[in-house]
JSON list of C-alpha atoms in Angstrom, two decimals:
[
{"chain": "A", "resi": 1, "resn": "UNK", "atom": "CA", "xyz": [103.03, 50.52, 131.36]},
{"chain": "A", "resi": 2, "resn": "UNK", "atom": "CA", "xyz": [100.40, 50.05, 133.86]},
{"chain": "A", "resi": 3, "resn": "UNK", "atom": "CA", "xyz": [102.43, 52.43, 136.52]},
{"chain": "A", "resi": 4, "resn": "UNK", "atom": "CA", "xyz": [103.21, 55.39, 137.05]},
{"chain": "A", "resi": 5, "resn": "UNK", "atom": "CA", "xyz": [107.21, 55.95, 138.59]},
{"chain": "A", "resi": 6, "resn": "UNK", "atom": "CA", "xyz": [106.48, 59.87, 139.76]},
{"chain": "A", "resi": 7, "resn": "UNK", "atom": "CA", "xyz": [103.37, 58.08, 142.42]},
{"chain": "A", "resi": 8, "resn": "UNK", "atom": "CA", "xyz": [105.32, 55.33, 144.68]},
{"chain": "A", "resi": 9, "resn": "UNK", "atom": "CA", "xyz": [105.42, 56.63, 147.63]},
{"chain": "A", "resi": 10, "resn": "UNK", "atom": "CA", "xyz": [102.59, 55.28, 149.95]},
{"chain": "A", "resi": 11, "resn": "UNK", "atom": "CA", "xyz": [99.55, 57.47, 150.79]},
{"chain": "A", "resi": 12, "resn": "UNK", "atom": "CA", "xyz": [96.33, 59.24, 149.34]},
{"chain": "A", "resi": 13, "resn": "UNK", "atom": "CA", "xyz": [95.89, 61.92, 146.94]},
{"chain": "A", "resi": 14, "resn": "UNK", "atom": "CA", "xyz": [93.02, 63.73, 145.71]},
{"chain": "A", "resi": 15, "resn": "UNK", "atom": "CA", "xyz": [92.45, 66.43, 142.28]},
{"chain": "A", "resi": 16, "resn": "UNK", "atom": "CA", "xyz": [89.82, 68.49, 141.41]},
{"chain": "A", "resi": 17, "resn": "UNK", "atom": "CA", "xyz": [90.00, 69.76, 138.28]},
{"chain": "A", "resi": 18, "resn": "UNK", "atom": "CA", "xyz": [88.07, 71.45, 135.44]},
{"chain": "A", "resi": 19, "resn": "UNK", "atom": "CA", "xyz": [88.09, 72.47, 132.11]},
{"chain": "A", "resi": 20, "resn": "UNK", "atom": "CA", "xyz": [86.09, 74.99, 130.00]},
{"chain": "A", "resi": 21, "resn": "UNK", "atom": "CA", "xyz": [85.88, 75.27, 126.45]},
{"chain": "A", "resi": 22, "resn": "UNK", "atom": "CA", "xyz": [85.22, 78.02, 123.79]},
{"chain": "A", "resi": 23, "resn": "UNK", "atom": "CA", "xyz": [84.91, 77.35, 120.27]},
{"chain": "A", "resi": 24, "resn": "UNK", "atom": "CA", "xyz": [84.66, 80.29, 118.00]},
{"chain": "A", "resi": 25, "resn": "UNK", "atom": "CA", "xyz": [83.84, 79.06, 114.71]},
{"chain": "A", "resi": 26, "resn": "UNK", "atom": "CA", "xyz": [81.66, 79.93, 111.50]},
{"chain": "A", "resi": 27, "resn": "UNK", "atom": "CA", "xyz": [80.89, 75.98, 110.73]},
{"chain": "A", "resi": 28, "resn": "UNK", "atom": "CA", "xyz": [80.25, 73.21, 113.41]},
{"chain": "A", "resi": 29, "resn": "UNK", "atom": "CA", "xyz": [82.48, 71.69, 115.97]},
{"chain": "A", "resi": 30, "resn": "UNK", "atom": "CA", "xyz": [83.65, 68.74, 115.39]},
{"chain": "A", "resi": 31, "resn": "UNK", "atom": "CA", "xyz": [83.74, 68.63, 111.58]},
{"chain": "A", "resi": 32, "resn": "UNK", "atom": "CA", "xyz": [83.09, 65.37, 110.30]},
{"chain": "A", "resi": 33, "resn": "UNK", "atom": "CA", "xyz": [85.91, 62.87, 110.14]},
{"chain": "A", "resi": 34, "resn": "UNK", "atom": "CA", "xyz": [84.88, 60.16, 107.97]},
{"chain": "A", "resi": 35, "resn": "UNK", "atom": "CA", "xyz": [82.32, 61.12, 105.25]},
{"chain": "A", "resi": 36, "resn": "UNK", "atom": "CA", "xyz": [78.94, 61.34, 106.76]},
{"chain": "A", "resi": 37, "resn": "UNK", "atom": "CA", "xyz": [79.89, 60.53, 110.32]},
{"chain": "A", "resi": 38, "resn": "UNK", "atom": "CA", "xyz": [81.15, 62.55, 113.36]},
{"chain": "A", "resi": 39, "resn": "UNK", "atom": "CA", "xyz": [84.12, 60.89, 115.04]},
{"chain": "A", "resi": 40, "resn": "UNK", "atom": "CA", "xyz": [83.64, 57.23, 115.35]},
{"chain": "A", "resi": 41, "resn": "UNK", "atom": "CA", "xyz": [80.11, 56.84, 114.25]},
{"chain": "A", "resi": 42, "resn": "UNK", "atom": "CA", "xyz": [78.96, 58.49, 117.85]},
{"chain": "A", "resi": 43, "resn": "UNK", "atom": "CA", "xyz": [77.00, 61.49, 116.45]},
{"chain": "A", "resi": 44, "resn": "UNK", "atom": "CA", "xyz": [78.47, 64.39, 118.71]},
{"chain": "A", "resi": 45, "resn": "UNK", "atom": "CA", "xyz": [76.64, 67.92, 119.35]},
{"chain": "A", "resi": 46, "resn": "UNK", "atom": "CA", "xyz": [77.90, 71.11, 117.99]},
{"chain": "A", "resi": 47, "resn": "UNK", "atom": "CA", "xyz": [80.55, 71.98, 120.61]},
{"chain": "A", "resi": 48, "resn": "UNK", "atom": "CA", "xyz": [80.77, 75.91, 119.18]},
{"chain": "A", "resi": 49, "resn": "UNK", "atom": "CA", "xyz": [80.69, 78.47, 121.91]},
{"chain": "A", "resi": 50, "resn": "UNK", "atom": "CA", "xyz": [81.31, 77.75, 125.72]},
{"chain": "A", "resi": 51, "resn": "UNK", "atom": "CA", "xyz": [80.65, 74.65, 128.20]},
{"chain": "A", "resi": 52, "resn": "UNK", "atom": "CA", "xyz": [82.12, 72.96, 130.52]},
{"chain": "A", "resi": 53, "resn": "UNK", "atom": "CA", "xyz": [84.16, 70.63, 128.97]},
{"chain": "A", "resi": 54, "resn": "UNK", "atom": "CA", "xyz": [84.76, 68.43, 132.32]},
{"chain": "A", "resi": 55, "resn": "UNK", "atom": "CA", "xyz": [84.88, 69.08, 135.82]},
{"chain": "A", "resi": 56, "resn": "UNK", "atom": "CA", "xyz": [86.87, 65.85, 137.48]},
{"chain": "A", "resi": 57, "resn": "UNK", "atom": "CA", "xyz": [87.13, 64.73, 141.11]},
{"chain": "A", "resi": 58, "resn": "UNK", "atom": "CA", "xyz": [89.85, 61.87, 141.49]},
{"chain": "A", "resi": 59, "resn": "UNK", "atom": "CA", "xyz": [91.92, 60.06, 144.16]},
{"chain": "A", "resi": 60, "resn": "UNK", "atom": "CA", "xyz": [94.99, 57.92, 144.09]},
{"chain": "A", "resi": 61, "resn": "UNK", "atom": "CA", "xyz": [96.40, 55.69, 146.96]},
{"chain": "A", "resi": 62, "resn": "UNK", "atom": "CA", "xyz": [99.43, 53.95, 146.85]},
{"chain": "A", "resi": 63, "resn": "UNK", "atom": "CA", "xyz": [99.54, 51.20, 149.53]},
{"chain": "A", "resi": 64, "resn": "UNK", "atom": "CA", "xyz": [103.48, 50.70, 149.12]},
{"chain": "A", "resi": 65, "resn": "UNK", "atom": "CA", "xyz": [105.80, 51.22, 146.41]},
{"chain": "A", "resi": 66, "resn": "UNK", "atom": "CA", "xyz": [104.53, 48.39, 144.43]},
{"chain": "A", "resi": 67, "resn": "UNK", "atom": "CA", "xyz": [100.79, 48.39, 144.32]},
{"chain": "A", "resi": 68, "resn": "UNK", "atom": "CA", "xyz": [97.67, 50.97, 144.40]},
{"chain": "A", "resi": 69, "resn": "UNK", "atom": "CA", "xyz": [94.16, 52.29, 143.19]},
{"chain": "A", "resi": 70, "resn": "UNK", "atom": "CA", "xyz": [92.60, 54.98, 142.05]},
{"chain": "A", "resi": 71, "resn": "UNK", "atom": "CA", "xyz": [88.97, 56.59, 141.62]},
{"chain": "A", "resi": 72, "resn": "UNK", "atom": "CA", "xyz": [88.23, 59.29, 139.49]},
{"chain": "A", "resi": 73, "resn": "UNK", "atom": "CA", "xyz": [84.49, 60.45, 138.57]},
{"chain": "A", "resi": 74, "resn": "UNK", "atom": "CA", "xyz": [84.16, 63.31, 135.69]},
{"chain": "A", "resi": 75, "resn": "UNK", "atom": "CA", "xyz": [81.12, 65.09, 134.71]},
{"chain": "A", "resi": 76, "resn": "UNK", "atom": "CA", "xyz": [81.24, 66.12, 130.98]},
{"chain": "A", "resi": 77, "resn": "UNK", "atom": "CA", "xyz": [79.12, 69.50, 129.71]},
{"chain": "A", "resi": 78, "resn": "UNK", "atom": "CA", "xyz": [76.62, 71.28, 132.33]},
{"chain": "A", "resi": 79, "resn": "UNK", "atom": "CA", "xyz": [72.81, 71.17, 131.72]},
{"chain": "A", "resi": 80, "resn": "UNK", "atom": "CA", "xyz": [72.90, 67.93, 128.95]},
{"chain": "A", "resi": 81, "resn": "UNK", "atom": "CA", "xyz": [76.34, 66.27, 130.53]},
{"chain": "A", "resi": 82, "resn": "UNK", "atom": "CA", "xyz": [77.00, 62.94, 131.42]},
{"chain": "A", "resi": 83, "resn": "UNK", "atom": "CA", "xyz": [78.92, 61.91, 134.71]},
{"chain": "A", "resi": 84, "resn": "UNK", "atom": "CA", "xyz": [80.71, 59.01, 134.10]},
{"chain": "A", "resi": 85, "resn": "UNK", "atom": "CA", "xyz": [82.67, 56.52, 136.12]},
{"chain": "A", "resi": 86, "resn": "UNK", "atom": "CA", "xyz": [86.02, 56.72, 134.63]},
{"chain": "A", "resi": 87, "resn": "UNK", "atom": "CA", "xyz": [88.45, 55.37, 136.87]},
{"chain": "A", "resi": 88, "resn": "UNK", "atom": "CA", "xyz": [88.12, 52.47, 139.69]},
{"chain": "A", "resi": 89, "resn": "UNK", "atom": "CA", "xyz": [91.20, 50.33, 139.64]},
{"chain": "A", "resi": 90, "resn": "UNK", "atom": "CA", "xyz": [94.15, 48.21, 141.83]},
{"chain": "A", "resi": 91, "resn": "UNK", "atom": "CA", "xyz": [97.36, 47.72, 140.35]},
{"chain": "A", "resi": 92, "resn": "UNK", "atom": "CA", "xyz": [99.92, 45.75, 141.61]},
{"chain": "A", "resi": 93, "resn": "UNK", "atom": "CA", "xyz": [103.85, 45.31, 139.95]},
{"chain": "A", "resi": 94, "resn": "UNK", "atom": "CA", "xyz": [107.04, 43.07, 140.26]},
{"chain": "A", "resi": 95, "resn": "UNK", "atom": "CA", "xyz": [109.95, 45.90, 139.39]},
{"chain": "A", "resi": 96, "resn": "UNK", "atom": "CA", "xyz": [112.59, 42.56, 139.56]},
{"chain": "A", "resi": 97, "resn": "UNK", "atom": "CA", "xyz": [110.77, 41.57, 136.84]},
{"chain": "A", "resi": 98, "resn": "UNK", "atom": "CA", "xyz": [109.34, 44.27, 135.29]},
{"chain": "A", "resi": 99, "resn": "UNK", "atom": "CA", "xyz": [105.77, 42.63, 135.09]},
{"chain": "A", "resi": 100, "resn": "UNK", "atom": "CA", "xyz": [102.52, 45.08, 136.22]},
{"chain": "A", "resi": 101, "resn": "UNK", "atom": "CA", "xyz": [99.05, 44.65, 136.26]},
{"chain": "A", "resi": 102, "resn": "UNK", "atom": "CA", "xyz": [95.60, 46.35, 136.87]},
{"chain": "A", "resi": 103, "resn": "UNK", "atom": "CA", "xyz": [92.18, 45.22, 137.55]},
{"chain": "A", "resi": 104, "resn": "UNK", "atom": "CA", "xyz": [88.84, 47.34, 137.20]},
{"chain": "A", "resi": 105, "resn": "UNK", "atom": "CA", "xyz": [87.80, 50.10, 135.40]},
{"chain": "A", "resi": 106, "resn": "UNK", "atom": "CA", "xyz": [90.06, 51.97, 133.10]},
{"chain": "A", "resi": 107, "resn": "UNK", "atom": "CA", "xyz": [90.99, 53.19, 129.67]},
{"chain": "A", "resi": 108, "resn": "UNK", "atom": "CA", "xyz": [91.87, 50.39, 127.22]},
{"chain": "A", "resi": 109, "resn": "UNK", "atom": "CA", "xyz": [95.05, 50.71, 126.34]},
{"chain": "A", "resi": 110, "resn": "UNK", "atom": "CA", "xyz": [95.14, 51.92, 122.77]},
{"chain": "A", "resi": 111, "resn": "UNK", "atom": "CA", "xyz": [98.29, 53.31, 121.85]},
{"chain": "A", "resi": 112, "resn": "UNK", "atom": "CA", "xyz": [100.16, 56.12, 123.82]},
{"chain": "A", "resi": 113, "resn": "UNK", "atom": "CA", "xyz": [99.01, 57.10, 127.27]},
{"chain": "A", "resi": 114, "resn": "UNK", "atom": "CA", "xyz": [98.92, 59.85, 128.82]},
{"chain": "A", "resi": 115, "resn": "UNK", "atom": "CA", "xyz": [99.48, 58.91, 132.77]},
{"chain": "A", "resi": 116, "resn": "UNK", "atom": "CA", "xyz": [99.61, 62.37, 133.85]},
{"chain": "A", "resi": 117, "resn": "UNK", "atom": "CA", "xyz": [96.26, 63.89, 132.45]},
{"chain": "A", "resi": 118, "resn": "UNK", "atom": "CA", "xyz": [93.86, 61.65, 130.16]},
{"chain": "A", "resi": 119, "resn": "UNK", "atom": "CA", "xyz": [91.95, 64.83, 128.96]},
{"chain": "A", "resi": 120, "resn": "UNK", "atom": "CA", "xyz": [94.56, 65.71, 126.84]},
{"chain": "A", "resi": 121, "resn": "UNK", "atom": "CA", "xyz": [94.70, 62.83, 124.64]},
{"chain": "A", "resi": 122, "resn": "UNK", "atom": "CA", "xyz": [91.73, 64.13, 122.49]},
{"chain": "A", "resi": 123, "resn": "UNK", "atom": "CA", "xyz": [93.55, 67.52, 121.79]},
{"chain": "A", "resi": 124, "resn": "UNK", "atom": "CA", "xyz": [97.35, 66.73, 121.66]},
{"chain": "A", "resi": 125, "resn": "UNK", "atom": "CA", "xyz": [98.60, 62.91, 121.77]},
{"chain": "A", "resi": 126, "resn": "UNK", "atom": "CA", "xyz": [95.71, 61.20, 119.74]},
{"chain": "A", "resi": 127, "resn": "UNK", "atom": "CA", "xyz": [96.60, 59.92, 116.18]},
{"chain": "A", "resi": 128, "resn": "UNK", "atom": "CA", "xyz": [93.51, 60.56, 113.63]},
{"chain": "A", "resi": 129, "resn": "UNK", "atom": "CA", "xyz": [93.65, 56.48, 113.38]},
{"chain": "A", "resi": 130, "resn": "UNK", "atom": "CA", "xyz": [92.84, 56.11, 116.77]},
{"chain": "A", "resi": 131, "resn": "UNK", "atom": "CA", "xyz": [90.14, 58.58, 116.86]},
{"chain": "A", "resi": 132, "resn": "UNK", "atom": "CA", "xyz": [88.41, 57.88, 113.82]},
{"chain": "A", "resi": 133, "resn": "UNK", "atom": "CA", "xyz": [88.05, 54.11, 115.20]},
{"chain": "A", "resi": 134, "resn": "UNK", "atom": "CA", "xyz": [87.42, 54.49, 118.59]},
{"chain": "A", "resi": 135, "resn": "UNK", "atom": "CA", "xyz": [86.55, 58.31, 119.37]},
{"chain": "A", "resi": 136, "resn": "UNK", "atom": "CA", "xyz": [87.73, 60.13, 122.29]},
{"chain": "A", "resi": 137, "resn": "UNK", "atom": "CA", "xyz": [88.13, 57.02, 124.50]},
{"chain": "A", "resi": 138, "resn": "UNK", "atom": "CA", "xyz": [87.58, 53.83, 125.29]},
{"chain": "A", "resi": 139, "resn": "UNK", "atom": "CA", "xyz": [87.07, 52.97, 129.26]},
{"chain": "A", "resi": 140, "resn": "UNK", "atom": "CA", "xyz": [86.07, 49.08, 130.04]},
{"chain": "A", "resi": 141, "resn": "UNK", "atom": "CA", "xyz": [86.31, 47.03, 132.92]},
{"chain": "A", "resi": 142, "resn": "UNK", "atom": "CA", "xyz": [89.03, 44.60, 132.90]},
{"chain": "A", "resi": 143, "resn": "UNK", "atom": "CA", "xyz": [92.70, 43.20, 133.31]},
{"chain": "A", "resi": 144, "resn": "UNK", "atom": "CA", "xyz": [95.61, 44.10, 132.06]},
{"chain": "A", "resi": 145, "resn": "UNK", "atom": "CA", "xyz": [99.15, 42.84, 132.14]},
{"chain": "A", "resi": 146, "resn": "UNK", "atom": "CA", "xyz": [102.62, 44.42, 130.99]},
{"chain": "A", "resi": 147, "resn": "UNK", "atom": "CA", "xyz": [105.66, 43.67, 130.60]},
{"chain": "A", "resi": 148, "resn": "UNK", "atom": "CA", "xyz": [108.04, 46.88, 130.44]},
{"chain": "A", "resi": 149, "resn": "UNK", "atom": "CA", "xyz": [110.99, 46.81, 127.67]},
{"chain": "A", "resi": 150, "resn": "UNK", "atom": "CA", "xyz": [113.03, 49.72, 128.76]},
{"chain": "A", "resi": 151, "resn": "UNK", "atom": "CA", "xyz": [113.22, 53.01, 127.19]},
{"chain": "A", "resi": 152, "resn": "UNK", "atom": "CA", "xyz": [109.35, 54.25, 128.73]},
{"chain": "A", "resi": 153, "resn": "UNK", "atom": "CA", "xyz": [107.66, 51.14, 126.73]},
{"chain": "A", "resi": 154, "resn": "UNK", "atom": "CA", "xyz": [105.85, 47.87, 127.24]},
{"chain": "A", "resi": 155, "resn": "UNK", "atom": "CA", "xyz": [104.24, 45.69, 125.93]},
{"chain": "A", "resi": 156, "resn": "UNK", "atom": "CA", "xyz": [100.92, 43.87, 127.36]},
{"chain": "A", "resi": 157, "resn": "UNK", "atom": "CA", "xyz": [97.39, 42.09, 126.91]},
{"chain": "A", "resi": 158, "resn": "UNK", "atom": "CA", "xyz": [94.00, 42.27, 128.91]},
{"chain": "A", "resi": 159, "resn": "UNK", "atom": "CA", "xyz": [90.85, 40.82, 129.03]},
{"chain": "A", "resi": 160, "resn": "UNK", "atom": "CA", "xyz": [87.91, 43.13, 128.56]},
{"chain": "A", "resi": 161, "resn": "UNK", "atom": "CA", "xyz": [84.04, 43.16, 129.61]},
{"chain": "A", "resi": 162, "resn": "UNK", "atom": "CA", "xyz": [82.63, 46.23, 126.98]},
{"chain": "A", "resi": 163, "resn": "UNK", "atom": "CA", "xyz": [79.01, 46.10, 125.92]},
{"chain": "A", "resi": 164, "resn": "UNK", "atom": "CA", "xyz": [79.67, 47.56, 122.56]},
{"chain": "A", "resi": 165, "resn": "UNK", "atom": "CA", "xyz": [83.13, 48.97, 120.43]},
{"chain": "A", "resi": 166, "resn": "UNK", "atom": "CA", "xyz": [83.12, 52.67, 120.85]},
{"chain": "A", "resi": 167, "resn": "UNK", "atom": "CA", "xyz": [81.37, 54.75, 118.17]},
{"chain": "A", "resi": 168, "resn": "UNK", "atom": "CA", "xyz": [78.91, 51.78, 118.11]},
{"chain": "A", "resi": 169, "resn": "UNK", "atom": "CA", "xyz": [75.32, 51.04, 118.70]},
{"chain": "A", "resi": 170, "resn": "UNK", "atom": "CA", "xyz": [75.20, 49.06, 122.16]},
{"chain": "A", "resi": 171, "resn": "UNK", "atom": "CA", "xyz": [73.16, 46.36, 120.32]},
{"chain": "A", "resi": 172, "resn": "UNK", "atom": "CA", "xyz": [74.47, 43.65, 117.95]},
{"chain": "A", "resi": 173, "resn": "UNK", "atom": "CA", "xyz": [77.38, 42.71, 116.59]},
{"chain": "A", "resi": 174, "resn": "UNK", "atom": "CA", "xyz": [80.47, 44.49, 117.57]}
]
């Protein structure tokens, strides 16, 4: 859904966190998904041996039980890394009626989330589907509506401004 029940209590927190990554291996990291391509059609660098694989700096305010933000900038890899934007977001929800809904940057919702640490999707909750057609993720600016159905699910729809599908050139037609 587009909450999450353990962070309803008002206030402001803040993570650091980091990750490192070691890749022993005789043949390149990542091996090639679909014949001839890496991932999603994004060409990725051999990953073998260590880097960082992100360092993250995040906050999260709740402003009452039902409605909050969050900001979370990552830097991937050290000397060729990115820093991206990843997070910068308000959601607000109805619990009477079950009805949430978040506005700014996120992660498209594509299939199971992981609300607790979005890092691990890529090594633990991904299905090859998902990966093979939109890579490691897929962060847009937006809105986003669900509805919750009981039992941890819901169902929803949002409106997304994306340059280009992930895996894809940022030109033409996508």
């Amino acid at each position: 859904g587009s909450h999450d029940d353990s962070a309803s209590t008002p206030g402001l927190d803040m993570s650091l966190s980091a990750g490192w990554r070691y890749i022993a291996a005789d043949q390149p990291f990542p091996p090639p998904r679909i014949d001839g391509v890496l991932g999603a059609g994004s060409p990725l660098d051999d990953q073998r041996y260590g880097d960082l694989d992100y360092a993250e700096v995040a906050l999260r305010a709740r402003f009452n039980a039902n409605s909050g933000g969050a900001l979370r900038i990552t830097r991937h890899g050290l000397d060729n890394g990115d820093t991206n934007l990843e997070a910068l977001w308000l959601d607000a929800r109805n619990p009477d009626w079950g009805l949430g809904g978040r506005a700014g940057r996120q992660e498209v919702p594509v299939g199971f989330e992981n609300m607790i640490h979005s890092h691990a999707r890529t090594f633990g909750i991904s299905p090859l589907a998902l990966r093979a057609s939109i890579g490691d993720d897929w962060l847009a600016d937006g809105l986003r509506v669900d509805q919750d159905i009981g039992a941890g699910f819901s169902l929803g729809a949002g409106l997304w401004n994306n340059q280009s599908y992930p895996g894809s050139d940022s030109t033409g037609l996508n």
